[in-house]
Short mmCIF file of C-alpha atoms in Angstrom, two decimals:
data_model
loop_
_atom_site.label_atom_id
_atom_site.label_comp_id
_atom_site.label_asym_id
_atom_site.label_seq_id
_atom_site.Cartn_x
_atom_site.Cartn_y
_atom_site.Cartn_z
CA UNK K 135 -146.96 -4.01 -22.70
CA UNK K 136 -150.25 -5.80 -23.37
CA UNK K 137 -151.97 -4.47 -26.50
CA UNK K 138 -155.08 -6.68 -26.20
CA UNK K 139 -158.17 -4.62 -25.49
CA UNK K 140 -161.00 -6.70 -26.97
CA UNK K 141 -162.44 -9.18 -24.42
CA UNK K 142 -162.82 -11.74 -27.24
CA UNK K 143 -159.11 -11.56 -28.07
CA UNK K 144 -158.20 -11.83 -24.37
CA UNK K 145 -160.47 -14.88 -23.99
CA UNK K 146 -158.87 -16.52 -27.04
CA UNK K 147 -155.38 -15.93 -25.62
CA UNK K 148 -156.54 -17.29 -22.24
CA UNK K 149 -157.65 -20.57 -23.89
CA UNK K 150 -154.26 -20.83 -25.61
CA UNK K 151 -152.48 -20.28 -22.29
CA UNK K 152 -154.61 -23.01 -20.65
CA UNK K 153 -153.49 -25.45 -23.34
CA UNK K 154 -149.84 -24.34 -23.14
CA UNK K 155 -149.77 -24.81 -19.36
CA UNK K 156 -151.69 -28.14 -19.59
CA UNK K 157 -154.34 -26.87 -17.19
CA UNK K 158 -157.85 -28.23 -16.97
CA UNK K 159 -160.32 -25.91 -18.74
CA UNK K 160 -162.24 -25.11 -15.55
CA UNK K 161 -163.88 -21.69 -15.01
CA UNK K 162 -161.41 -20.94 -12.20
CA UNK K 163 -158.33 -21.74 -14.32
CA UNK K 164 -159.75 -19.77 -17.24
CA UNK K 165 -160.40 -16.75 -14.96
CA UNK K 166 -156.79 -16.83 -13.68
CA UNK K 167 -155.37 -16.87 -17.24
CA UNK K 168 -157.81 -14.20 -18.37
CA UNK K 169 -156.83 -11.90 -15.47
CA UNK K 170 -153.11 -12.43 -16.18
CA UNK K 171 -153.48 -11.45 -19.86
CA UNK K 172 -155.87 -8.55 -19.20
CA UNK K 173 -153.69 -7.21 -16.37
CA UNK K 174 -156.52 -7.58 -13.82
CA UNK K 175 -155.94 -8.43 -10.13
CA UNK K 176 -156.51 -12.11 -9.33
CA UNK K 177 -159.10 -11.63 -6.61
CA UNK K 178 -161.90 -14.04 -5.77
CA UNK K 179 -165.14 -12.58 -7.15
CA UNK K 180 -167.70 -11.18 -4.78
CA UNK K 181 -170.60 -13.72 -4.68
CA UNK K 182 -173.26 -11.17 -5.51
CA UNK K 183 -175.77 -13.60 -7.02
CA UNK K 184 -175.82 -16.06 -4.06
CA UNK K 185 -176.10 -13.13 -1.66
CA UNK K 186 -179.06 -11.69 -3.56
CA UNK K 187 -180.69 -15.14 -3.45
CA UNK K 188 -180.08 -15.19 0.30
CA UNK K 189 -181.63 -11.73 0.70
CA UNK K 190 -184.66 -12.79 -1.36
CA UNK K 191 -185.15 -15.88 0.83
CA UNK K 192 -185.24 -13.88 4.06
CA UNK K 193 -188.74 -12.85 5.20
CA UNK K 194 -188.86 -9.95 7.69
CA UNK K 195 -191.44 -10.16 10.50
CA UNK K 196 -191.05 -6.70 11.99
CA UNK K 197 -189.57 -3.25 11.28
CA UNK K 198 -186.20 -4.21 12.82
CA UNK K 199 -185.77 -7.14 10.50
CA UNK K 200 -186.88 -5.00 7.54
CA UNK K 201 -184.16 -2.45 8.40
CA UNK K 202 -181.51 -5.18 8.61
CA UNK K 203 -182.73 -6.64 5.30
CA UNK K 204 -182.43 -3.21 3.67
CA UNK K 205 -178.91 -2.92 5.12
CA UNK K 206 -178.08 -6.32 3.60
CA UNK K 207 -179.22 -5.10 0.19
CA UNK K 208 -177.09 -1.97 0.47
CA UNK K 209 -174.05 -4.03 1.58
CA UNK K 210 -174.47 -6.28 -1.47
CA UNK K 211 -174.59 -3.24 -3.77
CA UNK K 212 -171.45 -1.80 -2.10
CA UNK K 213 -169.82 -5.28 -2.12
CA UNK K 214 -169.02 -4.93 1.60
CA UNK K 215 -168.33 -8.18 3.48
CA UNK K 216 -168.51 -6.47 6.86
CA UNK K 217 -171.88 -4.98 5.94
CA UNK K 218 -173.21 -8.42 4.90
CA UNK K 219 -172.06 -10.01 8.16
CA UNK K 220 -173.49 -7.22 10.31
CA UNK K 221 -176.82 -7.24 8.44
CA UNK K 222 -177.27 -11.04 8.62
CA UNK K 223 -176.26 -11.10 12.30
CA UNK K 224 -178.65 -8.24 13.11
CA UNK K 225 -181.48 -9.89 11.17
CA UNK K 226 -181.11 -13.17 13.06
CA UNK K 227 -180.75 -11.49 16.46
CA UNK K 228 -183.82 -9.33 15.83
CA UNK K 229 -185.79 -12.48 14.98
CA UNK K 230 -184.65 -14.18 18.17
CA UNK K 231 -185.57 -11.17 20.29
CA UNK K 232 -189.02 -11.11 18.74
CA UNK K 233 -189.80 -14.76 19.46
CA UNK K 234 -191.60 -15.50 22.75
CA UNK K 235 -190.16 -17.91 25.23
CA UNK K 236 -191.17 -21.46 24.36
CA UNK K 237 -190.80 -24.47 26.63
CA UNK K 238 -187.90 -26.70 25.70
CA UNK K 239 -188.98 -29.59 23.51
CA UNK K 240 -192.20 -27.97 22.20
CA UNK K 241 -190.71 -25.90 19.30
CA UNK K 242 -187.20 -26.58 17.98
CA UNK K 243 -185.01 -23.48 17.56
CA UNK K 244 -183.88 -24.42 14.02
CA UNK K 245 -182.67 -22.44 11.02
CA UNK K 246 -184.57 -23.07 7.74
CA UNK K 247 -182.62 -25.50 5.55
CA UNK K 248 -182.54 -23.26 2.46
CA UNK K 249 -181.29 -20.31 4.51
CA UNK K 250 -178.62 -22.49 6.16
CA UNK K 251 -177.33 -23.67 2.75
CA UNK K 252 -177.22 -20.09 1.44
CA UNK K 253 -175.31 -18.93 4.52
CA UNK K 254 -172.86 -21.81 4.14
CA UNK K 255 -172.17 -20.79 0.54
CA UNK K 256 -171.58 -17.19 1.61
CA UNK K 257 -169.10 -18.22 4.31
CA UNK K 258 -167.28 -20.59 1.94
CA UNK K 259 -166.96 -17.83 -0.68
CA UNK K 260 -165.24 -15.33 1.63
CA UNK K 261 -163.23 -17.76 3.83
CA UNK K 262 -160.20 -17.51 1.40
CA UNK K 263 -159.96 -13.90 2.63
CA UNK K 264 -158.23 -15.19 5.78
CA UNK K 265 -155.47 -16.88 3.78
CA UNK K 266 -152.91 -19.10 5.51
CA UNK K 267 -151.79 -16.59 8.12
CA UNK K 268 -154.84 -16.94 10.34
CA UNK K 269 -155.52 -20.63 11.16
CA UNK K 270 -157.92 -19.72 14.00
CA UNK K 271 -160.04 -17.64 11.62
CA UNK K 272 -160.06 -20.44 9.04
CA UNK K 273 -161.06 -22.91 11.74
CA UNK K 274 -163.92 -20.62 12.85
CA UNK K 275 -165.17 -20.37 9.25
CA UNK K 276 -164.95 -24.16 8.80
CA UNK K 277 -166.86 -24.71 12.05
CA UNK K 278 -169.64 -22.36 10.93
CA UNK K 279 -169.89 -24.14 7.57
CA UNK K 280 -170.01 -27.50 9.34
CA UNK K 281 -172.89 -26.32 11.55
CA UNK K 282 -174.81 -24.88 8.59
CA UNK K 283 -174.51 -28.12 6.60
CA UNK K 284 -175.97 -30.34 9.34
CA UNK K 285 -179.43 -31.84 8.71
CA UNK K 286 -180.84 -29.77 11.58
CA UNK K 287 -179.22 -26.43 12.20
CA UNK K 288 -179.68 -24.99 15.68
CA UNK K 289 -180.17 -21.22 15.69
CA UNK K 290 -178.26 -20.65 18.91
CA UNK K 291 -175.16 -22.51 17.73
CA UNK K 292 -175.20 -20.60 14.43
CA UNK K 293 -175.60 -17.28 16.24
CA UNK K 294 -172.62 -18.00 18.46
CA UNK K 295 -170.52 -19.13 15.49
CA UNK K 296 -171.53 -15.99 13.56
CA UNK K 297 -170.45 -13.82 16.48
CA UNK K 298 -167.06 -15.55 16.52
CA UNK K 299 -166.76 -15.12 12.74
CA UNK K 300 -167.63 -11.42 12.97
CA UNK K 301 -164.86 -10.89 15.53
CA UNK K 302 -162.33 -12.67 13.32
CA UNK K 303 -163.40 -10.69 10.25
CA UNK K 304 -163.15 -7.38 12.11
CA UNK K 305 -159.72 -8.19 13.49
CA UNK K 306 -158.61 -9.44 10.07
CA UNK K 307 -159.73 -6.25 8.36
CA UNK K 308 -158.05 -4.08 11.01
CA UNK K 309 -154.84 -6.07 10.69
CA UNK K 310 -154.87 -5.82 6.89
CA UNK K 311 -155.39 -2.07 7.10
CA UNK K 312 -152.44 -1.73 9.49
CA UNK K 313 -150.28 -3.89 7.21
CA UNK K 314 -151.29 -1.82 4.20
CA UNK K 315 -150.43 1.44 5.95
CA UNK K 316 -147.05 0.08 7.09
CA UNK K 317 -146.24 -1.21 3.60
CA UNK K 318 -147.19 2.13 2.07
CA UNK K 319 -144.89 4.00 4.47
CA UNK K 320 -142.07 1.58 3.71
CA UNK K 321 -142.68 1.89 -0.03
CA UNK K 322 -142.65 5.68 0.18
CA UNK K 323 -139.28 5.58 1.98
CA UNK K 324 -137.83 3.24 -0.65
CA UNK K 325 -139.12 5.38 -3.53
CA UNK K 326 -137.78 8.60 -1.99
CA UNK K 327 -134.38 6.98 -1.39
CA UNK K 328 -134.24 5.81 -5.02
CA UNK K 329 -135.06 9.35 -6.11
CA UNK K 330 -132.25 10.79 -3.98
CA UNK K 331 -129.76 8.33 -5.47
CA UNK K 332 -130.54 9.48 -9.03
CA UNK K 333 -128.05 11.96 -10.51
CA UNK K 334 -129.37 14.35 -13.17
CA UNK K 335 -132.10 11.95 -14.32
CA UNK K 336 -135.21 14.02 -14.86
CA UNK K 337 -137.14 11.06 -16.27
CA UNK K 338 -136.46 9.18 -13.00
CA UNK K 339 -137.85 12.12 -11.02
CA UNK K 340 -141.03 11.94 -13.10
CA UNK K 341 -141.43 8.26 -12.28
CA UNK K 342 -140.78 8.90 -8.57
CA UNK K 343 -143.37 11.70 -8.44
CA UNK K 344 -145.91 9.52 -10.23
CA UNK K 345 -145.34 6.57 -7.90
CA UNK K 346 -145.68 8.72 -4.79
CA UNK K 347 -148.91 10.18 -6.15
CA UNK K 348 -150.32 6.73 -6.96
CA UNK K 349 -149.73 5.33 -3.45
CA UNK K 350 -151.13 8.36 -1.63
CA UNK K 351 -154.33 7.51 0.29
CA UNK K 352 -157.03 6.73 -0.58
CA UNK K 353 -155.46 3.75 -2.33
CA UNK K 354 -157.55 2.36 -5.20
CA UNK K 355 -156.99 -0.36 -7.76
CA UNK K 356 -157.79 2.12 -10.52
CA UNK K 357 -154.97 4.43 -9.41
CA UNK K 358 -152.51 1.56 -9.20
CA UNK K 359 -153.61 0.22 -12.58
CA UNK K 360 -153.14 3.62 -14.19
CA UNK K 361 -149.70 4.02 -12.62
CA UNK K 362 -148.74 0.54 -13.84
CA UNK K 363 -149.71 1.49 -17.39
CA UNK K 364 -147.67 4.70 -17.19
CA UNK K 365 -144.68 2.86 -15.76
CA UNK K 366 -144.84 0.25 -18.54
CA UNK K 367 -144.60 3.02 -21.13
CA UNK K 368 -141.64 4.58 -19.33
CA UNK K 369 -139.87 1.23 -18.93
CA UNK K 370 -140.37 0.44 -22.61
CA UNK K 371 -138.75 3.74 -23.63
CA UNK K 372 -136.07 3.26 -20.98
CA UNK K 373 -135.23 -0.15 -22.44
CA UNK K 374 -134.97 1.30 -25.93
CA UNK K 375 -132.72 4.08 -24.63
CA UNK K 376 -130.49 1.57 -22.82
CA UNK K 377 -130.13 -0.60 -25.95
CA UNK K 378 -129.36 2.45 -28.08
CA UNK K 379 -126.87 3.73 -25.49
CA UNK K 380 -124.98 0.43 -25.55
CA UNK K 381 -124.94 0.51 -29.34
CA UNK K 382 -123.77 4.14 -29.27
CA UNK K 383 -120.94 3.26 -26.91
CA UNK K 384 -119.83 0.50 -29.26
CA UNK K 385 -119.97 2.92 -32.20
CA UNK K 386 -117.93 5.45 -30.23
CA UNK K 387 -115.29 2.80 -29.47
CA UNK K 388 -115.08 1.81 -33.12
CA UNK K 389 -114.84 5.45 -34.22
CA UNK K 390 -112.11 6.10 -31.63
CA UNK K 391 -110.22 3.04 -32.87
CA UNK K 392 -110.43 4.31 -36.45
CA UNK K 393 -109.21 7.72 -35.30
CA UNK K 394 -106.24 6.20 -33.49
CA UNK K 395 -105.36 4.14 -36.59
CA UNK K 396 -105.54 7.30 -38.74
CA UNK K 397 -103.23 9.14 -36.34
CA UNK K 398 -100.78 6.23 -36.36
CA UNK K 399 -100.82 6.13 -40.14
CA UNK K 400 -100.28 9.90 -40.32
CA UNK K 401 -97.38 9.56 -37.90
CA UNK K 402 -95.76 6.80 -39.96
CA UNK K 403 -96.27 8.77 -43.18
CA UNK K 404 -94.76 11.89 -41.60
CA UNK K 405 -91.75 9.92 -40.38
CA UNK K 406 -91.22 8.33 -43.81
CA UNK K 407 -91.60 11.72 -45.48
CA UNK K 408 -89.08 13.25 -43.09
CA UNK K 409 -86.55 10.44 -43.75
CA UNK K 410 -87.05 10.76 -47.47
CA UNK K 411 -86.49 14.55 -47.40
CA UNK K 412 -83.33 14.16 -45.33
CA UNK K 413 -82.02 11.52 -47.74
CA UNK K 414 -82.80 13.78 -50.70
CA UNK K 415 -81.01 16.69 -48.98
CA UNK K 416 -77.88 14.56 -48.58
CA UNK K 417 -78.03 13.54 -52.21
CA UNK K 418 -78.47 17.17 -53.30
CA UNK K 419 -75.18 18.05 -51.58
CA UNK K 420 -73.41 15.56 -53.88
CA UNK K 421 -75.02 16.84 -57.11
CA UNK K 422 -72.51 18.21 -59.64
CA UNK K 423 -74.69 18.62 -62.75
CA UNK K 424 -78.30 19.80 -63.44
CA UNK K 425 -79.18 16.38 -64.85
CA UNK K 426 -78.47 14.73 -61.50
CA UNK K 427 -80.77 17.22 -59.70
CA UNK K 428 -83.84 16.59 -61.86
CA UNK K 429 -84.74 13.07 -60.54
CA UNK K 430 -84.19 14.21 -56.96
CA UNK K 431 -86.67 17.08 -57.41
CA UNK K 432 -89.19 14.72 -59.01
CA UNK K 433 -88.92 12.40 -55.98
CA UNK K 434 -89.48 15.27 -53.54
CA UNK K 435 -92.52 16.48 -55.50
CA UNK K 436 -93.97 12.93 -55.60
CA UNK K 437 -93.48 12.44 -51.86
CA UNK K 438 -95.03 15.83 -51.14
CA UNK K 439 -98.09 15.02 -53.26
CA UNK K 440 -98.49 11.67 -51.52
CA UNK K 441 -98.23 13.32 -48.11
CA UNK K 442 -100.80 15.95 -49.11
CA UNK K 443 -103.23 13.30 -50.41
CA UNK K 444 -102.87 11.25 -47.23
CA UNK K 445 -103.42 14.34 -45.08
CA UNK K 446 -106.57 15.20 -47.07
CA UNK K 447 -107.80 11.61 -46.67
CA UNK K 448 -107.17 11.75 -42.92
CA UNK K 449 -109.01 15.07 -42.64
CA UNK K 450 -111.98 13.52 -44.49
CA UNK K 451 -111.97 10.55 -42.11
CA UNK K 452 -111.92 12.86 -39.12
CA UNK K 453 -114.77 14.90 -40.56
CA UNK K 454 -116.86 11.74 -41.09
CA UNK K 455 -116.12 10.60 -37.55
CA UNK K 456 -117.20 13.97 -36.19
CA UNK K 457 -120.47 13.82 -38.12
CA UNK K 458 -121.18 10.31 -36.79
CA UNK K 459 -120.55 11.50 -33.24
CA UNK K 460 -122.93 14.45 -33.69
CA UNK K 461 -125.66 12.20 -35.14
CA UNK K 462 -125.30 9.69 -32.28
CA UNK K 463 -125.38 12.44 -29.65
CA UNK K 464 -128.54 13.93 -31.22
CA UNK K 465 -130.23 10.52 -31.21
CA UNK K 466 -129.36 9.91 -27.55
CA UNK K 467 -130.62 13.37 -26.62
CA UNK K 468 -133.92 12.61 -28.37
CA UNK K 469 -134.27 9.31 -26.50
CA UNK K 470 -133.64 11.01 -23.16
CA UNK K 471 -136.13 13.72 -24.10
CA UNK K 472 -138.73 11.00 -24.72
CA UNK K 473 -137.97 9.54 -21.31
CA UNK K 474 -138.41 12.95 -19.68
CA UNK K 475 -141.92 13.21 -21.10
CA UNK K 476 -142.97 9.55 -21.20
CA UNK K 477 -145.09 9.55 -18.04
CA UNK K 478 -146.96 12.74 -18.87
CA UNK K 479 -147.42 12.14 -22.59
CA UNK K 480 -148.48 8.49 -22.37
CA UNK K 481 -152.02 8.94 -21.09
CA UNK K 482 -152.13 12.33 -19.39
CA UNK K 483 -152.70 15.86 -20.57
CA UNK K 484 -149.48 17.77 -19.76
CA UNK K 485 -151.34 20.98 -18.81
CA UNK K 486 -154.01 19.72 -16.40
CA UNK K 487 -152.62 16.23 -15.56
CA UNK K 488 -156.05 14.81 -16.38
CA UNK K 489 -156.22 11.80 -18.70
CA UNK K 490 -155.91 12.59 -22.39
CA UNK K 491 -158.04 11.01 -25.14
CA UNK K 492 -155.96 7.84 -25.19
CA UNK K 493 -156.20 7.49 -21.42
CA UNK K 494 -159.94 8.20 -21.53
CA UNK K 495 -160.52 5.50 -24.15
CA UNK K 496 -158.74 2.91 -22.00
CA UNK K 497 -160.52 4.01 -18.81
CA UNK K 498 -163.91 3.94 -20.55
CA UNK K 499 -163.34 0.40 -21.83
CA UNK K 500 -162.30 -0.70 -18.34
CA UNK K 501 -165.31 0.91 -16.62
CA UNK K 502 -167.76 -0.45 -19.20
CA UNK K 503 -166.38 -3.96 -18.75
CA UNK K 504 -166.79 -3.57 -14.98
CA UNK K 505 -170.32 -2.17 -15.44
CA UNK K 506 -171.43 -5.18 -17.49
CA UNK K 507 -169.68 -7.69 -15.25
CA UNK K 508 -171.22 -6.30 -12.05
CA UNK K 509 -174.51 -5.16 -13.63
CA UNK K 510 -174.10 -1.73 -12.04
CA UNK K 511 -174.81 1.70 -13.59
CA UNK K 512 -172.17 3.90 -15.23
CA UNK K 513 -172.69 7.59 -16.06
CA UNK K 514 -170.54 9.93 -18.13
CA UNK K 515 -170.56 13.71 -18.04
CA UNK K 516 -169.14 16.20 -20.55
CA UNK K 517 -168.26 19.67 -19.19
CA UNK K 518 -167.56 22.76 -21.28
CA UNK K 519 -166.29 26.03 -19.71
CA UNK K 520 -168.67 28.91 -20.40
CA UNK K 521 -167.35 31.94 -22.35
CA UNK K 522 -163.86 30.46 -22.58
CA UNK K 523 -162.98 32.31 -25.80
CA UNK K 524 -163.95 35.60 -24.19
CA UNK K 525 -161.71 34.77 -21.22
CA UNK K 526 -158.77 34.04 -23.55
CA UNK K 527 -159.34 37.18 -25.60
CA UNK K 528 -159.66 39.51 -22.61
CA UNK K 529 -157.01 38.10 -20.25
CA UNK K 530 -154.71 36.14 -22.55
CA UNK K 531 -153.97 32.48 -23.16
CA UNK K 532 -151.98 32.12 -19.94
CA UNK K 533 -155.12 33.04 -18.01
CA UNK K 534 -157.07 30.52 -20.10
CA UNK K 535 -154.56 27.79 -19.29
CA UNK K 536 -154.77 28.71 -15.62
CA UNK K 537 -158.57 28.43 -15.77
CA UNK K 538 -158.29 24.89 -17.20
CA UNK K 539 -155.86 23.90 -14.45
CA UNK K 540 -158.13 25.47 -11.81
CA UNK K 541 -161.19 23.58 -13.06
CA UNK K 542 -159.24 20.28 -13.12
CA UNK K 543 -157.96 20.79 -9.56
CA UNK K 544 -161.38 21.72 -8.18
CA UNK K 545 -162.94 18.74 -9.94
CA UNK K 546 -160.37 16.29 -8.56
CA UNK K 547 -161.02 17.65 -5.08
CA UNK K 548 -164.78 17.03 -5.32
CA UNK K 549 -165.17 13.69 -7.11
CA UNK K 550 -164.68 10.22 -5.66
CA UNK K 551 -161.40 8.30 -6.00
CA UNK K 552 -163.26 5.81 -8.19
CA UNK K 553 -164.31 8.56 -10.66
CA UNK K 554 -162.13 9.44 -13.66
CA UNK K 555 -161.34 12.92 -15.02
CA UNK K 556 -160.15 13.38 -18.62
CA UNK K 557 -159.53 16.38 -20.83
CA UNK K 558 -161.64 15.74 -23.93
CA UNK K 559 -160.26 18.63 -25.96
CA UNK K 560 -159.89 22.41 -25.68
CA UNK K 561 -162.01 23.54 -22.76
CA UNK K 562 -164.03 20.27 -22.57
CA UNK K 563 -163.64 17.63 -19.87
CA UNK K 564 -165.23 14.20 -19.38
CA UNK K 565 -165.95 12.59 -15.99
CA UNK K 566 -166.63 8.83 -15.70
CA UNK K 567 -168.79 7.96 -12.69
CA UNK K 568 -169.06 4.19 -11.98
CA UNK K 569 -171.89 2.84 -9.79
CA UNK K 570 -173.82 6.04 -10.56
CA UNK K 571 -177.25 6.27 -12.19
CA UNK K 572 -178.34 9.24 -14.33
CA UNK K 573 -180.19 11.23 -11.64
CA UNK K 574 -177.34 10.81 -9.15
CA UNK K 575 -174.83 11.80 -11.83
CA UNK K 576 -176.74 15.05 -12.50
CA UNK K 577 -176.66 15.78 -8.73
CA UNK K 578 -172.88 15.15 -8.59
CA UNK K 579 -172.13 17.55 -11.47
CA UNK K 580 -174.55 20.17 -10.10
CA UNK K 581 -172.75 19.99 -6.74
CA UNK K 582 -169.44 20.40 -8.58
CA UNK K 583 -170.82 23.57 -10.20
CA UNK K 584 -171.57 25.03 -6.77
CA UNK K 585 -168.09 24.15 -5.45
CA UNK K 586 -166.46 25.73 -8.52
CA UNK K 587 -168.41 28.94 -7.89
CA UNK K 588 -167.06 29.07 -4.32
CA UNK K 589 -163.46 28.46 -5.44
CA UNK K 590 -162.75 31.79 -7.14
CA UNK K 591 -159.99 31.69 -9.76
CA UNK K 592 -157.35 34.42 -9.49
CA UNK K 593 -155.67 35.57 -12.69
CA UNK K 594 -152.91 37.72 -11.26
CA UNK K 595 -154.77 40.15 -9.01
CA UNK K 596 -158.08 39.78 -10.89
CA UNK K 597 -160.88 37.55 -9.57
CA UNK K 598 -162.48 35.50 -12.35
CA UNK K 599 -165.71 33.54 -11.98
CA UNK K 600 -165.53 30.28 -13.93
CA UNK K 601 -168.71 28.35 -14.77
CA UNK K 602 -169.41 25.41 -17.04
CA UNK K 603 -172.33 23.81 -18.82
CA UNK K 604 -172.60 20.04 -18.65
CA UNK K 605 -174.51 17.06 -19.99
CA UNK K 606 -174.82 13.70 -18.26
CA UNK K 607 -175.70 10.34 -19.85
CA UNK K 608 -176.02 6.87 -18.36
CA UNK K 609 -174.33 4.22 -20.51
CA UNK K 610 -176.81 1.68 -21.86
CA UNK K 611 -176.23 -2.08 -21.38
CA UNK K 612 -175.28 -2.59 -25.05
CA UNK K 613 -174.24 0.98 -25.89
CA UNK K 614 -170.78 1.97 -27.12
CA UNK K 615 -168.88 4.37 -24.90
CA UNK K 616 -168.50 6.91 -27.69
CA UNK K 617 -172.27 6.98 -28.22
CA UNK K 618 -172.84 7.73 -24.52
CA UNK K 619 -170.34 10.61 -24.66
CA UNK K 620 -172.12 11.97 -27.75
CA UNK K 621 -175.43 11.91 -25.86
CA UNK K 622 -173.78 13.77 -22.98
CA UNK K 623 -172.41 16.27 -25.53
CA UNK K 624 -175.91 16.86 -26.96
CA UNK K 625 -177.28 17.42 -23.45
CA UNK K 626 -174.43 19.86 -22.75
CA UNK K 627 -175.32 21.79 -25.92
CA UNK K 628 -178.91 22.07 -24.70
CA UNK K 629 -177.60 23.37 -21.36
CA UNK K 630 -175.66 26.05 -23.26
CA UNK K 631 -178.76 27.01 -25.22
CA UNK K 632 -180.79 27.24 -22.01
CA UNK K 633 -178.53 29.97 -20.56
CA UNK K 634 -175.27 28.22 -19.56
CA UNK K 635 -174.07 27.17 -16.09
CA UNK K 636 -176.63 24.34 -16.17
CA UNK K 637 -176.58 20.53 -16.09
CA UNK K 638 -178.94 18.53 -18.35
CA UNK K 639 -179.38 14.77 -18.47
CA UNK K 640 -179.27 13.09 -21.85
#
């Protein structure tokens, strides 16, 4: 399991791997090694900067083109290829519709050179999306690039090529979605079959349940990454248990061999003792004087003592063997107990199934790295259930635990798949909201408050209204994650002071 968390350490290891593999130190090769070490998917980066340059170069001449230009900006923010293609196509078609008919030969219908070059770069950056399974799509992309790189780029030819490209992209996306759905169904069948083959392996059931949860739509890279981390922990413990089980089996064989040897020795000693007693009995029958009887009695006493000492030694050996067996069994039981709880205890709170502090720390580092790489906002919120001690005191700790589970379930049902829920401690929870500025984050948590009010919590037959106070903070460009959470905590405290059931920005 990769223990590197610091980007500097990962970069250092990536340089070492480049040298070990004798690869040229190009940015592309470095990115591949960096992704391998950091456990990141090796996906071609979204060309955000060239697309923003393209958007800045476009000059709208009417409201239609302004709308398409706005749509292009939104598609760049959402990193949506289909949105970029639709916006650029709409912009160009709106411009053509606006232009008056001009006699042929008087005004060439040409695309500006700088715009053509920018479009060519965009097409080149996403053409690897087609891969090697769609030669017609690759050919369409190459043809569009060829047209855009000509000295004079005709608008009509580009428009037609863009239309062809848009069709190929749409069909490619639809095909990939169908493939993904089919693979997910197949994977679910395989996982369920593996689970049915397991006999009395509770740790395997935990892995199966976790895998099925991770591949349930909507499928996100964050969910898969989290499941991979949990599985790595389980597999590590499983490997340790397997090694210890093999060693325990060897120890059991050796102990059984010793036991068999002890039994054989006891059997030989008993046989020798029996022969000696019989021989002594025969000699006793021939005794005629007391002096002749004395050495025979001494021999019997000596043999009896030897037999008793050997029996005591054998009992001690058996006792030691039994103790070793008990110790080995206890150790194996402990290893299996660790396997039973590995998935839940690794990075998840066992009560609410939200991330625990360790899981939160890893998720926060991942989201902050993504925030700085993409230059997008990241907000954190800290929630604290109002009057939780009073709830525990009046209804009992079971009701308090139920309230925590209820809040976690309602929260998961009302946040995005890209958001992260973690139990911070006690009745406090933290929500990480990527691509979310401070004002939007306050709106999200306020909406969650309203949904929690609608979802009444039932403690037995008693209806209990649960509310929370919350603070929201947007992580600064150079701010540590812990500092942002502390600012959210301070804002939450102010919300408590202001009357509870409120959300304050920090």
